Amino acid sequence: MAKTALVVGASGIVGSATATLLIEQGWGVHGLARRPAAQNGVQPVAADLQNAAATAQALQGIHPDAVFITTWLRQDSEAENIRVNAAMVRNLLDSLPKPTGRRHVALVTGLKHYLGPFEAYGKGVLPQTPFREEQGRLDVENFYYAQEDEVFAAAARDGFTWSVHRPHTVIGKAVGNAMNMGTTLAAYATLCRETGRPFTFPGSAAQWSGLTDMTDARQLARQLLWAAETEAAHNEDFNIVNGDVFRWQWMWSRIANWFGIKPAPFDGTVRPLEQQMANDADLWRRIAEREGLAEADLSRLASAWHTDADLGRPLEVVTDMSKSRRLGFTGYQPTDDAFFQLFERLRADRLIP
């Protein structure tokens, strides 16, 4: 019998990559989203996780062997992030039919576990890098912690195993996603090429010259599946990055070269993309009409605020993966190739010219 999975947030960057991998591996996949997109081999489940009753109705008769929670909703404050996103996880796990056999629940969070929430991002006393799972939680309210606590409570009640996965800035394709650096940089490079504007690094000197890493959505999907199927990985938390490190002063040139433009010299000044791209919506619409692109709304492709938050950090961010390596996870993905493969896919899907 094929195993069955429920991918929550199936239309997002991580969810769509996870659903694709599961289908390739012979799983039956239910894809839950508020407005499910058509995905080959995925059985759509339409549900708003903020509505407990509607979620319970949507999940009737679904008995997954594994649940992958890859979604969250951004709110105006961390208090609201905690209230809304904890409730979504709680409503989901309360609504699932109780497991009659083995079940695994995987939760995707991120490095804000170590860096703090957006309101206190990269400020105060932070753990030393590289970030390691045993460093634990910061002494600050964080919706990631609230999501984890909901998973832990439900696991204790219902008897399933769990894993938590903490990627660093995910590279992958999704339209309308709130945190999408790869597509944001592709749109920015396209606009610079169109107008002749300098392709200017928007972030801090620490990010420009310091070491960093990132996570391809496919690499994260591989770890999610590995943890679900590996007993030694059950009831554990894991960092997940590509396995290489780089400096943005190198990567920025690589991205510029792919788009056939020259990178601007970096003088140490932070020039946020949210300001640089503030008036580009009409220009993008004209480019989309001229080139026959599939998405004319720049706001559904670019999440400048999130790219600015990551590239503007005043500290070096490097992630340790020793924990999962010791347990047998060996996935690796060069980050420059991850960007280039994403750009090729965006072009093939007519999202960039």
CSV table of C-alpha atoms in Angstrom, one decimal:
chain,number,residue,atom,x,y,z
A,1,MET,CA,0.0,0.0,0.0
A,2,ALA,CA,1.3,3.4,-0.9
A,3,LYS,CA,1.9,5.8,2.0
A,4,THR,CA,-0.3,8.9,2.2
A,5,ALA,CA,0.8,12.4,3.0
A,6,LEU,CA,-1.0,15.7,3.8
A,7,VAL,CA,1.1,18.7,2.7
A,8,VAL,CA,-0.2,21.8,4.4
A,9,GLY,CA,0.6,24.9,2.3
A,10,ALA,CA,0.9,22.8,-0.8
A,11,SER,CA,0.9,25.8,-3.2
A,12,GLY,CA,3.9,27.5,-1.4
A,13,ILE,CA,7.6,27.3,-2.1
A,14,VAL,CA,8.3,24.5,0.4
A,15,GLY,CA,4.9,22.7,0.1
A,16,SER,CA,5.0,22.4,-3.7
A,17,ALA,CA,8.6,21.0,-3.6
A,18,THR,CA,7.6,18.6,-0.9
A,19,ALA,CA,4.5,17.4,-2.8
A,20,THR,CA,6.5,16.9,-6.0
A,21,LEU,CA,9.2,14.8,-4.2
A,22,LEU,CA,6.5,12.7,-2.4
A,23,ILE,CA,4.8,11.9,-5.7
A,24,GLU,CA,8.1,11.0,-7.3
A,25,GLN,CA,8.6,8.6,-4.4
A,26,GLY,CA,5.2,6.9,-4.8
A,27,TRP,CA,3.3,8.6,-2.0
A,28,GLY,CA,-0.4,9.6,-2.3
A,29,VAL,CA,-0.5,13.3,-1.6
A,30,HIS,CA,-3.3,15.5,-0.3
A,31,GLY,CA,-2.4,19.2,-0.7
A,32,LEU,CA,-4.1,21.6,1.7
A,33,ALA,CA,-4.3,25.3,0.9
A,34,ARG,CA,-6.9,28.1,1.2
A,35,ARG,CA,-7.1,28.2,-2.6
A,36,PRO,CA,-5.4,25.0,-3.9
A,37,ALA,CA,-3.6,25.4,-7.1
A,38,ALA,CA,-3.6,22.6,-9.7
A,39,GLN,CA,-0.7,20.3,-9.1
A,40,ASN,CA,0.0,17.1,-11.0
A,41,GLY,CA,-0.8,14.1,-8.8
A,42,VAL,CA,-2.0,16.2,-5.8
A,43,GLN,CA,-5.5,15.8,-4.4
A,44,PRO,CA,-6.6,19.3,-3.5
A,45,VAL,CA,-8.0,20.0,0.0
A,46,ALA,CA,-9.4,23.5,0.3
A,47,ALA,CA,-9.4,24.8,3.9
A,48,ASP,CA,-8.8,27.9,5.9
A,49,LEU,CA,-6.9,26.8,9.0
A,50,GLN,CA,-8.2,29.7,11.0
A,51,ASN,CA,-11.6,28.2,10.8
A,52,ALA,CA,-11.6,25.1,13.0
A,53,ALA,CA,-15.0,23.8,12.0
A,54,ALA,CA,-14.3,24.1,8.3
A,55,THR,CA,-10.9,22.5,8.7
A,56,ALA,CA,-12.4,19.5,10.4
A,57,GLN,CA,-15.0,19.1,7.7
A,58,ALA,CA,-12.3,19.4,4.9
A,59,LEU,CA,-10.1,16.7,6.6
A,60,GLN,CA,-12.9,14.1,7.1
A,61,GLY,CA,-11.8,10.7,5.8
A,62,ILE,CA,-8.1,11.7,5.3
A,63,HIS,CA,-5.8,9.5,7.3
A,64,PRO,CA,-2.2,10.5,6.4
A,65,ASP,CA,0.9,8.5,7.4
A,66,ALA,CA,2.7,11.8,7.4
A,67,VAL,CA,1.8,15.5,7.7
A,68,PHE,CA,4.1,18.3,6.5
A,69,ILE,CA,3.2,21.8,7.9
A,70,THR,CA,4.9,24.3,5.6
A,71,THR,CA,2.7,27.4,5.9
A,72,TRP,CA,2.1,30.4,8.1
A,73,LEU,CA,0.3,33.8,7.9
A,74,ARG,CA,2.2,37.0,8.5
A,75,GLN,CA,0.5,39.4,10.9
A,76,ASP,CA,1.2,43.0,12.0
A,77,SER,CA,2.8,42.1,15.3
A,78,GLU,CA,4.5,39.1,16.9
A,79,ALA,CA,1.7,38.8,19.4
A,80,GLU,CA,-0.7,38.4,16.5
A,81,ASN,CA,1.7,36.1,14.7
A,82,ILE,CA,1.6,33.9,17.8
A,83,ARG,CA,-2.1,33.9,18.2
A,84,VAL,CA,-3.0,33.2,14.5
A,85,ASN,CA,-0.2,30.7,13.6
A,86,ALA,CA,-0.5,28.7,16.8
A,87,ALA,CA,-4.2,28.4,16.3
A,88,MET,CA,-3.7,27.3,12.7
A,89,VAL,CA,-1.5,24.4,13.8
A,90,ARG,CA,-3.8,23.6,16.7
A,91,ASN,CA,-6.9,23.6,14.4
A,92,LEU,CA,-5.1,21.3,11.9
A,93,LEU,CA,-4.0,18.7,14.4
A,94,ASP,CA,-7.3,18.8,16.3
A,95,SER,CA,-9.2,18.2,13.0
A,96,LEU,CA,-7.2,15.3,11.7
A,97,PRO,CA,-8.8,11.9,12.4
A,98,LYS,CA,-6.9,10.2,15.2
A,99,PRO,CA,-4.1,8.0,13.9
A,100,THR,CA,-4.9,4.3,13.9
A,101,GLY,CA,-1.3,3.4,13.1
A,102,ARG,CA,2.0,5.2,12.9
A,103,ARG,CA,1.9,8.9,11.9
A,104,HIS,CA,4.7,11.5,11.7
A,105,VAL,CA,4.2,15.3,11.7
A,106,ALA,CA,6.9,17.6,10.4
A,107,LEU,CA,6.9,21.3,11.1
A,108,VAL,CA,8.9,23.8,9.0
A,109,THR,CA,10.0,26.9,10.9
A,110,GLY,CA,13.3,28.7,10.3
A,111,LEU,CA,16.3,30.5,11.6
A,112,LYS,CA,14.2,33.1,13.4
A,113,HIS,CA,14.3,30.4,16.0
A,114,TYR,CA,17.8,31.7,16.7
A,115,LEU,CA,17.6,35.2,15.4
A,116,GLY,CA,14.3,36.2,17.0
A,117,PRO,CA,11.0,37.4,15.4
A,118,PHE,CA,10.8,40.2,12.9
A,119,GLU,CA,10.2,42.8,15.6
A,120,ALA,CA,13.5,41.9,17.2
A,121,TYR,CA,15.3,40.4,14.2
A,122,GLY,CA,19.0,40.0,14.7
A,123,LYS,CA,19.0,42.3,17.8
A,124,GLY,CA,20.0,41.8,21.4
A,125,VAL,CA,22.1,38.8,22.6
A,126,LEU,CA,22.2,36.1,20.0
A,127,PRO,CA,23.6,32.6,20.0
A,128,GLN,CA,27.1,32.3,18.5
A,129,THR,CA,27.2,31.1,14.9
A,130,PRO,CA,27.1,28.6,13.4
A,131,PHE,CA,23.7,28.0,14.8
A,132,ARG,CA,23.2,24.6,16.4
A,133,GLU,CA,20.0,22.9,17.5
A,134,GLU,CA,21.2,22.5,21.1
A,135,GLN,CA,21.3,26.3,21.5
A,136,GLY,CA,17.6,26.2,22.2
A,137,ARG,CA,15.2,29.1,22.4
A,138,LEU,CA,15.8,32.8,22.9
A,139,ASP,CA,14.2,34.4,25.9
A,140,VAL,CA,11.6,36.2,23.7
A,141,GLU,CA,8.1,35.5,22.4
A,142,ASN,CA,8.3,33.9,19.0
A,143,PHE,CA,5.5,32.3,16.9
A,144,TYR,CA,7.8,29.5,15.9
A,145,TYR,CA,8.0,28.4,19.5
A,146,ALA,CA,4.2,28.6,19.8
A,147,GLN,CA,3.8,26.4,16.7
A,148,GLU,CA,6.3,23.9,18.1
A,149,ASP,CA,4.4,23.8,21.4
A,150,GLU,CA,1.1,23.0,19.6
A,151,VAL,CA,2.8,20.1,17.8
A,152,PHE,CA,4.4,18.8,21.0
A,153,ALA,CA,1.0,18.9,22.8
A,154,ALA,CA,-0.8,17.1,20.1
A,155,ALA,CA,1.9,14.5,19.8
A,156,ALA,CA,1.7,13.8,23.5
A,157,ARG,CA,-2.1,13.5,23.2
A,158,ASP,CA,-2.4,11.5,20.0
A,159,GLY,CA,0.9,9.5,20.0
A,160,PHE,CA,2.4,10.5,16.7
A,161,THR,CA,6.1,11.3,16.2
A,162,TRP,CA,7.3,14.7,15.1
A,163,SER,CA,10.3,16.6,13.6
A,164,VAL,CA,11.0,20.3,13.3
A,165,HIS,CA,13.0,21.7,10.4
A,166,ARG,CA,14.7,25.1,10.3
A,167,PRO,CA,15.8,26.3,6.9
A,168,HIS,CA,17.7,29.5,6.1
A,169,THR,CA,16.2,31.7,3.4
A,170,VAL,CA,14.5,29.2,1.0
A,171,ILE,CA,15.1,29.3,-2.8
A,172,GLY,CA,12.2,27.9,-4.8
A,173,LYS,CA,9.2,28.8,-7.0
A,174,ALA,CA,5.8,30.0,-5.8
A,175,VAL,CA,3.7,32.9,-6.9
A,176,GLY,CA,2.1,35.1,-4.2
A,177,ASN,CA,4.5,33.8,-1.5
A,178,ALA,CA,5.3,36.2,1.3
A,179,MET,CA,9.0,35.2,1.6
A,180,ASN,CA,10.6,34.7,-1.8
A,181,MET,CA,14.2,36.0,-2.3
A,182,GLY,CA,14.9,34.1,-5.5
A,183,THR,CA,12.0,35.4,-7.5
A,184,THR,CA,12.4,38.9,-5.9
A,185,LEU,CA,16.0,39.1,-7.1
A,186,ALA,CA,15.0,37.8,-10.5
A,187,ALA,CA,12.4,40.5,-10.8
A,188,TYR,CA,14.9,43.1,-9.6
A,189,ALA,CA,17.5,42.1,-12.0
A,190,THR,CA,15.0,42.1,-14.9
A,191,LEU,CA,14.0,45.7,-13.9
A,192,CYS,CA,17.6,46.8,-13.8
A,193,ARG,CA,18.3,45.3,-17.2
A,194,GLU,CA,15.2,47.0,-18.6
A,195,THR,CA,16.0,50.5,-17.2
A,196,GLY,CA,19.8,50.4,-17.1
A,197,ARG,CA,19.7,51.0,-13.4
A,198,PRO,CA,22.6,49.7,-11.4
A,199,PHE,CA,22.2,46.2,-10.0
A,200,THR,CA,22.9,47.4,-6.4
A,201,PHE,CA,23.2,45.1,-3.4
A,202,PRO,CA,20.5,46.2,-1.0
A,203,GLY,CA,21.9,44.9,2.2
A,204,SER,CA,24.6,45.4,4.9
A,205,ALA,CA,28.3,45.2,4.9
A,206,ALA,CA,28.2,42.2,7.2
A,207,GLN,CA,26.1,40.3,4.7
A,208,TRP,CA,28.1,41.5,1.7
A,209,SER,CA,31.5,40.2,3.1
A,210,GLY,CA,30.5,37.6,5.7
A,211,LEU,CA,29.8,34.0,5.2
A,212,THR,CA,26.2,32.8,4.8
A,213,ASP,CA,24.2,29.9,3.5
A,214,MET,CA,20.7,29.2,2.1
A,215,THR,CA,18.2,26.4,1.6
A,216,ASP,CA,16.9,25.1,-1.7
A,217,ALA,CA,13.2,24.0,-1.3
A,218,ARG,CA,14.1,20.6,-2.9
A,219,GLN,CA,16.9,20.1,-0.3
A,220,LEU,CA,14.4,20.9,2.5
A,221,ALA,CA,11.9,18.5,0.9
A,222,ARG,CA,14.5,15.7,0.9
A,223,GLN,CA,15.1,16.3,4.6
A,224,LEU,CA,11.4,16.3,5.4
A,225,LEU,CA,10.9,13.0,3.7
A,226,TRP,CA,14.1,11.5,5.3
A,227,ALA,CA,12.9,12.5,8.8
A,228,ALA,CA,9.5,11.0,8.2
A,229,GLU,CA,11.0,7.7,7.2
A,230,THR,CA,13.9,7.5,9.6
A,231,GLU,CA,13.2,6.3,13.1
A,232,ALA,CA,16.3,7.9,14.5
A,233,ALA,CA,15.1,11.3,13.3
A,234,HIS,CA,11.8,11.1,15.1
A,235,ASN,CA,11.1,13.6,17.9
A,236,GLU,CA,14.1,15.8,16.9
A,237,ASP,CA,14.7,19.3,15.6
A,238,PHE,CA,17.0,19.9,12.6
A,239,ASN,CA,18.7,22.7,10.8
A,240,ILE,CA,18.6,22.4,7.0
A,241,VAL,CA,20.7,24.3,4.5
A,242,ASN,CA,22.3,23.4,1.1
A,243,GLY,CA,25.6,22.3,2.6
A,244,ASP,CA,27.8,25.0,1.0
A,245,VAL,CA,28.7,28.5,2.3
A,246,PHE,CA,29.3,31.7,0.2
A,247,ARG,CA,29.7,35.5,0.5
A,248,TRP,CA,27.2,37.7,-1.2
A,249,GLN,CA,30.0,39.7,-2.8
A,250,TRP,CA,30.6,36.5,-4.9
A,251,MET,CA,27.0,35.5,-5.3
A,252,TRP,CA,25.8,39.0,-6.4
A,253,SER,CA,28.2,38.8,-9.4
A,254,ARG,CA,27.0,35.3,-10.3
A,255,ILE,CA,23.4,36.4,-10.3
A,256,ALA,CA,24.2,39.6,-12.3
A,257,ASN,CA,26.1,37.5,-14.9
A,258,TRP,CA,23.2,35.2,-15.4
A,259,PHE,CA,21.0,38.1,-16.3
A,260,GLY,CA,23.6,39.7,-18.5
A,261,ILE,CA,24.1,42.8,-16.4
A,262,LYS,CA,27.0,44.2,-14.4
A,263,PRO,CA,26.8,44.4,-10.6
A,264,ALA,CA,27.2,47.8,-9.1
A,265,PRO,CA,30.2,48.4,-6.8
A,266,PHE,CA,29.2,48.1,-3.1
A,267,ASP,CA,30.1,51.1,-1.0
A,268,GLY,CA,28.8,49.8,2.4
A,269,THR,CA,25.5,51.8,2.2
A,270,VAL,CA,22.3,49.9,2.8
A,271,ARG,CA,19.8,50.5,-0.1
A,272,PRO,CA,16.7,48.5,0.6
A,273,LEU,CA,14.9,46.9,-2.3
A,274,GLU,CA,11.6,48.0,-0.8
A,275,GLN,CA,12.7,51.6,-1.6
A,276,GLN,CA,14.4,50.7,-4.9
A,277,MET,CA,11.4,48.9,-6.2
A,278,ALA,CA,8.7,51.1,-4.7
A,279,ASN,CA,7.5,52.6,-8.0
A,280,ASP,CA,8.1,49.6,-10.3
A,281,ALA,CA,4.6,48.1,-10.4
A,282,ASP,CA,3.5,49.9,-13.6
A,283,LEU,CA,6.9,49.2,-15.3
A,284,TRP,CA,6.6,45.5,-14.5
A,285,ARG,CA,3.0,45.5,-15.9
A,286,ARG,CA,4.3,47.0,-19.1
A,287,ILE,CA,7.1,44.5,-19.4
A,288,ALA,CA,4.6,41.6,-18.7
A,289,GLU,CA,2.3,42.9,-21.4
A,290,ARG,CA,5.1,43.3,-23.9
A,291,GLU,CA,6.7,39.9,-23.2
A,292,GLY,CA,3.5,37.9,-22.6
A,293,LEU,CA,4.4,37.1,-19.0
A,294,ALA,CA,2.1,35.0,-16.8
A,295,GLU,CA,2.0,37.4,-13.9
A,296,ALA,CA,1.7,41.2,-14.3
A,297,ASP,CA,1.4,42.0,-10.6
A,298,LEU,CA,4.9,42.6,-9.3
A,299,SER,CA,3.6,42.2,-5.7
A,300,ARG,CA,2.8,38.6,-6.3
A,301,LEU,CA,6.4,37.9,-7.4
A,302,ALA,CA,8.6,40.1,-5.3
A,303,SER,CA,8.7,40.2,-1.5
A,304,ALA,CA,11.2,43.0,-1.1
A,305,TRP,CA,10.6,43.5,2.6
A,306,HIS,CA,11.7,39.9,3.3
A,307,THR,CA,14.8,40.1,1.1
A,308,ASP,CA,15.7,43.3,2.9
A,309,ALA,CA,15.3,41.7,6.3
A,310,ASP,CA,17.7,38.9,5.3
A,311,LEU,CA,20.3,40.9,3.4
A,312,GLY,CA,20.2,43.8,5.9
A,313,ARG,CA,21.2,41.7,9.0
A,314,PRO,CA,24.1,43.2,10.9
A,315,LEU,CA,25.7,39.8,11.6
A,316,GLU,CA,27.1,36.8,9.8
A,317,VAL,CA,24.7,33.9,9.6
A,318,VAL,CA,26.0,30.3,9.2
A,319,THR,CA,24.1,27.1,10.0
A,320,ASP,CA,25.4,23.9,11.4
A,321,MET,CA,24.0,20.6,10.0
A,322,SER,CA,26.0,18.1,12.0
A,323,LYS,CA,23.0,16.7,13.8
A,324,SER,CA,21.2,15.4,10.7
A,325,ARG,CA,24.5,14.4,9.0
A,326,ARG,CA,25.3,12.2,12.0
A,327,LEU,CA,22.0,10.5,11.6
A,328,GLY,CA,22.4,9.8,7.9
A,329,PHE,CA,21.0,12.7,5.9
A,330,THR,CA,23.5,13.4,3.1
A,331,GLY,CA,21.6,15.8,0.8
A,332,TYR,CA,23.7,18.6,-0.8
A,333,GLN,CA,22.8,21.4,-3.3
A,334,PRO,CA,25.2,24.1,-4.6
A,335,THR,CA,23.4,27.4,-3.9
A,336,ASP,CA,24.4,29.2,-7.1
A,337,ASP,CA,23.0,26.3,-9.1
A,338,ALA,CA,19.8,26.5,-7.0
A,339,PHE,CA,19.4,30.2,-8.1
A,340,PHE,CA,20.2,29.4,-11.7
A,341,GLN,CA,17.8,26.5,-11.9
A,342,LEU,CA,15.1,28.7,-10.3
A,343,PHE,CA,15.7,31.4,-12.9
A,344,GLU,CA,15.5,28.9,-15.7
A,345,ARG,CA,12.2,27.6,-14.4
A,346,LEU,CA,10.8,31.2,-13.9
A,347,ARG,CA,11.7,31.9,-17.5
A,348,ALA,CA,10.3,28.6,-18.8
A,349,ASP,CA,7.0,29.4,-16.9
A,350,ARG,CA,6.9,32.9,-18.4
A,351,LEU,CA,7.3,34.6,-15.0
A,352,ILE,CA,10.4,36.5,-16.1
A,353,PRO,CA,11.4,37.4,-19.7
